[in-house]
Structure formats: C-alpha cells, structure tokens
C-alpha cells in the first residue's frame, strides 16, 4: 500500500515565524510532488509543485524535496493568520494508474496573531 | 484558469434516495476523480476515469457508481443513499499527474 505520511498537528506558530510542514512518502518511483492548502469547509487549492531535488521558492513559500530520503517539506516564511489552514501533501502514483496522486491526511496549521 | 464545477454546494437527501452529483471541467482533461473527505480520514478515492466511458474503482467504491458519457462531465451516483454517506464530496481533474489536480468547490451531502 503506497502511503504519504504527514503529522496531523495542529502545528501552532506565532505570526511572523517560519512554519515548517513535513511529508514522507513510500513510493520510491514518484516523480511529482505537490502541496495543497485547504481552508475549513473549502476544497484543496494547489500552492506548490516540485519535481527535482532541492528547493523551489514562490513568494513566502519554499518547497524542499529529497528523493533519496523520500521527504518533502513546505516552509512558510513570515507566517500570517491567513495561512491558518490544513496543508495536504500529494505525490504522483508511479506505476499506478495514469494521472493518480496519493494524498496525505494533512497537517493543520494555526498561526497566532 | 481551469474550472471544475460541481453542481451543488449543499445537498440534503433522504435515506434510500438515488443521488446524482455532477462535475464539469472546461479544460479538456482526460483524467477525472471523485473523492470523499471526512474528518480524520483524509481524502478517499471513490472512482476515477481516464477517458470517456472508462471508469476505474478507487479505494471505497461500494455504494457508488459513476458515469462519463462526455469528456467534460463525470457524475457520481449514490444508488441508495445511506447515512454513512454523509460527507464532503470533491471532484478533481488533471491532464496527467505531473500537473497536479484542480478541485471543484465540493458538495456537502447530508443523508437523513
């Protein structure tokens, strides 16, 4: 059974701090990695994608990938209360059906003013 | 931007009713998916389709069926609704897994 593991949280950080969200995955062949943000009662929204080892930055967000360790992380700099949401990690299902992603259960982030 | 539209935001149905949830995407994506999401259980894949008239069972297909008569439309059918099918239902589409999914806004279904 292919799995994506995330700490469920809640992860609580003060406003302005760096929030660090982590994810490990079991499918060594996975090629594509994504972070989704989901506000309470809303649907997931894609915020970052990463395909190669290293860091990818987009504004206050940085995704980090280490395929050897099967580890993906998301850093949120200068965290704002509006960043409070559940963050879902997803990885491509290598060898599985075309187009499929495997999702973690999400980490709930709370940014305190 | 890709739009994935789910026909209803909130639905209340009675036990035993046949329920149709509709999903339409406007970007000619081959792959479409239906998930349900429940607290503590994450996203669970019900059915997916990678082409017109094609369908594949996901992890929890029991009690559900799907229809994909046109490329842009993927319907989820609850044959006889039960209270344990009360959930948030999410539709998603993608051209392939390298692009990630675009989700619809979700349908909150309550079966009473």
CSV table of C-alpha atoms in Angstrom, one decimal:
chain,number,residue,atom,x,y,z
A,1,UNK,CA,0.0,0.0,0.0
A,2,UNK,CA,1.5,3.3,-1.1
A,3,UNK,CA,1.4,5.9,1.6
A,4,UNK,CA,2.0,9.6,2.2
A,5,UNK,CA,2.6,10.4,5.9
A,6,UNK,CA,2.1,13.8,7.5
A,7,UNK,CA,2.0,14.9,11.1
A,8,UNK,CA,-1.7,15.8,11.7
A,9,UNK,CA,-0.8,18.7,14.0
A,10,UNK,CA,-2.1,21.1,14.9
A,11,UNK,CA,1.1,23.0,14.3
A,12,UNK,CA,0.9,26.3,16.1
A,13,UNK,CA,3.3,29.1,15.2
A,14,UNK,CA,3.2,32.9,16.1
A,15,UNK,CA,2.6,35.5,13.4
A,16,UNK,CA,5.8,36.3,11.6
A,17,UNK,CA,7.5,33.0,12.3
A,18,UNK,CA,8.5,30.2,9.9
A,19,UNK,CA,6.1,27.3,9.7
A,20,UNK,CA,7.7,24.0,8.6
A,21,UNK,CA,5.5,21.2,7.3
A,22,UNK,CA,6.8,17.8,6.6
A,23,UNK,CA,5.8,14.8,4.5
A,24,UNK,CA,7.3,11.4,3.8
A,25,UNK,CA,6.2,9.0,1.0
A,26,UNK,CA,6.7,5.3,0.4
A,27,UNK,CA,6.7,5.1,-3.4
A,28,UNK,CA,10.3,5.5,-4.4
A,29,UNK,CA,9.4,5.9,-8.1
A,30,UNK,CA,7.2,9.0,-7.5
A,31,UNK,CA,8.2,11.9,-9.8
A,32,UNK,CA,5.9,14.8,-9.0
A,33,UNK,CA,5.2,16.4,-5.6
A,34,UNK,CA,2.5,18.9,-4.6
A,35,UNK,CA,1.3,20.9,-1.7
A,36,UNK,CA,-2.3,21.9,-1.3
A,37,UNK,CA,-3.8,24.4,1.1
A,38,UNK,CA,-7.4,23.7,2.3
A,39,UNK,CA,-9.3,26.2,4.4
A,40,UNK,CA,-12.0,24.9,6.6
A,41,UNK,CA,-15.1,24.0,4.6
A,42,UNK,CA,-13.4,24.7,1.3
A,43,UNK,CA,-11.8,22.5,-1.3
A,44,UNK,CA,-8.0,22.0,-1.7
A,45,UNK,CA,-6.1,24.6,-3.7
A,46,UNK,CA,-2.7,23.8,-5.3
A,47,UNK,CA,0.0,26.1,-4.0
A,48,UNK,CA,3.3,24.5,-4.8
A,49,UNK,CA,4.7,21.8,-7.1
A,50,UNK,CA,8.2,20.4,-7.2
A,51,UNK,CA,9.8,17.8,-9.4
A,52,UNK,CA,13.6,17.7,-8.7
A,53,UNK,CA,15.7,17.6,-5.6
A,54,UNK,CA,16.4,20.8,-3.9
A,55,UNK,CA,14.4,23.9,-3.1
A,56,UNK,CA,11.8,25.8,-5.0
A,57,UNK,CA,10.7,29.2,-3.9
A,58,UNK,CA,7.5,31.1,-4.6
A,59,UNK,CA,6.9,34.2,-2.6
A,60,UNK,CA,6.8,33.3,1.1
A,61,UNK,CA,6.6,29.6,0.2
A,62,UNK,CA,9.5,27.2,-0.3
A,63,UNK,CA,9.1,23.6,-1.2
A,64,UNK,CA,12.0,21.2,-0.5
A,65,UNK,CA,12.5,17.7,-2.0
A,66,UNK,CA,14.9,15.0,-1.1
A,67,UNK,CA,14.1,11.9,-3.2
A,68,UNK,CA,16.8,9.8,-1.5
A,69,UNK,CA,15.2,10.3,1.8
A,70,UNK,CA,11.7,10.2,0.3
A,71,UNK,CA,10.9,13.5,2.0
A,72,UNK,CA,9.1,16.7,1.0
A,73,UNK,CA,8.7,19.8,3.1
A,74,UNK,CA,7.0,23.2,2.8
A,75,UNK,CA,8.3,26.2,4.6
A,76,UNK,CA,6.1,29.3,5.0
A,77,UNK,CA,8.1,32.4,5.9
A,78,UNK,CA,6.6,35.4,7.8
A,79,UNK,CA,3.5,33.3,8.6
A,80,UNK,CA,0.2,35.2,8.7
A,81,UNK,CA,-3.1,34.3,10.4
A,82,UNK,CA,-4.5,33.9,6.8
A,83,UNK,CA,-2.1,31.0,6.4
A,84,UNK,CA,-4.1,29.0,9.0
A,85,UNK,CA,-5.4,26.0,7.1
A,86,UNK,CA,-4.8,22.3,6.6
A,87,UNK,CA,-1.9,21.6,4.2
A,88,UNK,CA,-2.1,18.4,2.1
A,89,UNK,CA,1.0,16.7,0.6
A,90,UNK,CA,0.4,14.7,-2.6
A,91,UNK,CA,2.8,12.6,-4.7
A,92,UNK,CA,2.4,11.0,-8.1
A,93,UNK,CA,1.5,7.3,-8.1
A,94,UNK,CA,4.4,5.9,-10.1
A,95,UNK,CA,3.4,2.6,-11.7
A,96,UNK,CA,-0.2,3.2,-10.8
A,97,UNK,CA,-3.0,4.5,-12.9
A,98,UNK,CA,-2.2,7.4,-15.1
A,99,UNK,CA,-2.9,10.8,-13.5
A,100,UNK,CA,-3.3,9.5,-10.0
A,101,UNK,CA,-1.9,11.2,-6.9
A,102,UNK,CA,-1.6,9.8,-3.4
A,103,UNK,CA,-2.6,12.3,-0.7
A,104,UNK,CA,-1.5,12.6,2.9
A,105,UNK,CA,-4.2,13.3,5.5
A,106,UNK,CA,-2.9,16.8,6.0
A,107,UNK,CA,-1.3,19.0,8.7
A,108,UNK,CA,-3.4,21.6,10.4
A,109,UNK,CA,-1.5,24.9,10.8
A,110,UNK,CA,-2.6,27.6,13.2
A,111,UNK,CA,-0.9,31.0,13.0
A,112,UNK,CA,-1.5,33.0,16.2
A,113,UNK,CA,-1.6,36.8,16.0
B,1,UNK,CA,-7.7,29.0,-15.3
B,2,UNK,CA,-9.1,25.6,-15.3
B,3,UNK,CA,-12.6,25.4,-13.8
B,4,UNK,CA,-14.1,22.4,-12.2
B,5,UNK,CA,-17.7,23.0,-11.4
B,6,UNK,CA,-19.7,20.9,-9.0
B,7,UNK,CA,-23.4,21.4,-9.5
B,8,UNK,CA,-24.4,21.7,-5.8
B,9,UNK,CA,-22.7,23.2,-2.8
B,10,UNK,CA,-25.0,21.7,-0.2
B,11,UNK,CA,-27.5,18.8,-0.6
B,12,UNK,CA,-29.8,17.1,1.9
B,13,UNK,CA,-31.2,13.7,0.8
B,14,UNK,CA,-33.3,11.0,2.5
B,15,UNK,CA,-32.1,7.5,3.2
B,16,UNK,CA,-32.7,5.3,0.2
B,17,UNK,CA,-32.9,8.0,-2.4
B,18,UNK,CA,-30.8,7.8,-5.6
B,19,UNK,CA,-28.4,10.8,-5.6
B,20,UNK,CA,-26.6,12.3,-8.5
B,21,UNK,CA,-23.6,14.6,-8.1
B,22,UNK,CA,-22.4,16.3,-11.2
B,23,UNK,CA,-18.9,17.6,-12.1
B,24,UNK,CA,-17.9,19.5,-15.2
B,25,UNK,CA,-14.5,20.7,-16.2
B,26,UNK,CA,-13.7,23.1,-19.0
B,27,UNK,CA,-10.1,22.3,-20.0
B,28,UNK,CA,-10.4,19.0,-21.9
B,29,UNK,CA,-8.7,17.0,-19.2
B,30,UNK,CA,-8.6,13.2,-19.7
B,31,UNK,CA,-8.5,12.3,-16.0
B,32,UNK,CA,-11.3,13.0,-13.5
B,33,UNK,CA,-11.7,11.8,-10.0
B,34,UNK,CA,-14.3,11.6,-7.2
B,35,UNK,CA,-13.2,11.7,-3.6
B,36,UNK,CA,-15.0,11.9,-0.3
B,37,UNK,CA,-13.4,13.7,2.7
B,38,UNK,CA,-14.2,13.0,6.3
B,39,UNK,CA,-12.5,14.4,9.4
B,40,UNK,CA,-9.5,12.3,10.4
B,41,UNK,CA,-9.8,10.1,7.3
B,42,UNK,CA,-8.4,12.5,4.7
B,43,UNK,CA,-9.3,12.2,1.0
B,44,UNK,CA,-10.5,8.8,0.0
B,45,UNK,CA,-10.7,7.9,-3.7
B,46,UNK,CA,-14.1,6.6,-4.8
B,47,UNK,CA,-13.8,6.3,-8.6
B,48,UNK,CA,-11.8,7.8,-11.4
B,49,UNK,CA,-11.9,7.9,-15.1
B,50,UNK,CA,-9.1,8.5,-17.7
B,51,UNK,CA,-11.3,8.6,-20.8
B,52,UNK,CA,-14.8,8.8,-21.9
B,53,UNK,CA,-16.9,5.8,-20.9
B,54,UNK,CA,-13.9,4.5,-18.9
B,55,UNK,CA,-14.1,4.1,-15.2
B,56,UNK,CA,-11.9,2.6,-12.5
B,57,UNK,CA,-12.7,1.7,-8.9
B,58,UNK,CA,-10.8,3.6,-6.3
B,59,UNK,CA,-10.4,2.6,-2.6
B,60,UNK,CA,-14.0,2.9,-1.5
B,61,UNK,CA,-16.4,2.2,-4.5
B,62,UNK,CA,-19.0,0.3,-2.5
B,63,UNK,CA,-22.4,2.0,-2.7
B,64,UNK,CA,-21.4,4.3,-5.6
B,65,UNK,CA,-21.3,4.2,-9.3
B,66,UNK,CA,-20.1,6.7,-11.9
B,67,UNK,CA,-20.9,7.8,-15.5
B,68,UNK,CA,-18.7,9.6,-18.0
B,69,UNK,CA,-20.6,10.0,-21.3
B,70,UNK,CA,-18.7,13.1,-22.3
B,71,UNK,CA,-15.1,14.1,-21.7
B,72,UNK,CA,-16.0,17.2,-19.6
B,73,UNK,CA,-18.6,15.6,-17.3
B,74,UNK,CA,-18.1,13.0,-14.6
B,75,UNK,CA,-21.1,12.1,-12.5
B,76,UNK,CA,-21.1,10.3,-9.2
B,77,UNK,CA,-24.2,8.3,-8.3
B,78,UNK,CA,-25.3,7.0,-4.9
B,79,UNK,CA,-27.6,4.2,-5.8
B,80,UNK,CA,-29.4,4.1,-2.4
B,81,UNK,CA,-28.2,6.8,-0.1
B,82,UNK,CA,-27.3,5.9,3.5
B,83,UNK,CA,-26.4,8.0,6.5
B,84,UNK,CA,-22.8,6.8,6.4
B,85,UNK,CA,-22.5,8.5,3.0
B,86,UNK,CA,-22.9,11.9,4.7
B,87,UNK,CA,-19.7,13.6,3.7
B,88,UNK,CA,-17.9,16.3,1.6
B,89,UNK,CA,-17.6,15.1,-2.0
B,90,UNK,CA,-14.8,16.5,-4.1
B,91,UNK,CA,-14.4,16.2,-7.8
B,92,UNK,CA,-11.0,16.8,-9.5
B,93,UNK,CA,-9.4,16.8,-12.9
B,94,UNK,CA,-6.0,16.7,-14.4
B,95,UNK,CA,-4.3,16.2,-17.8
B,96,UNK,CA,-1.8,13.9,-16.0
B,97,UNK,CA,-0.2,13.5,-12.6
B,98,UNK,CA,2.7,15.8,-13.4
B,99,UNK,CA,0.3,18.8,-13.3
B,100,UNK,CA,-1.5,18.1,-10.0
B,101,UNK,CA,-5.2,18.2,-9.7
B,102,UNK,CA,-7.7,21.0,-9.9
B,103,UNK,CA,-10.6,20.5,-7.5
B,104,UNK,CA,-14.1,21.6,-7.6
B,105,UNK,CA,-15.6,23.6,-4.8
B,106,UNK,CA,-17.1,20.4,-3.2
B,107,UNK,CA,-20.6,19.2,-2.3
B,108,UNK,CA,-21.5,18.8,1.3
B,109,UNK,CA,-24.0,16.0,1.3
B,110,UNK,CA,-26.2,15.2,4.3
B,111,UNK,CA,-28.3,12.0,4.3
B,112,UNK,CA,-31.0,11.9,6.8
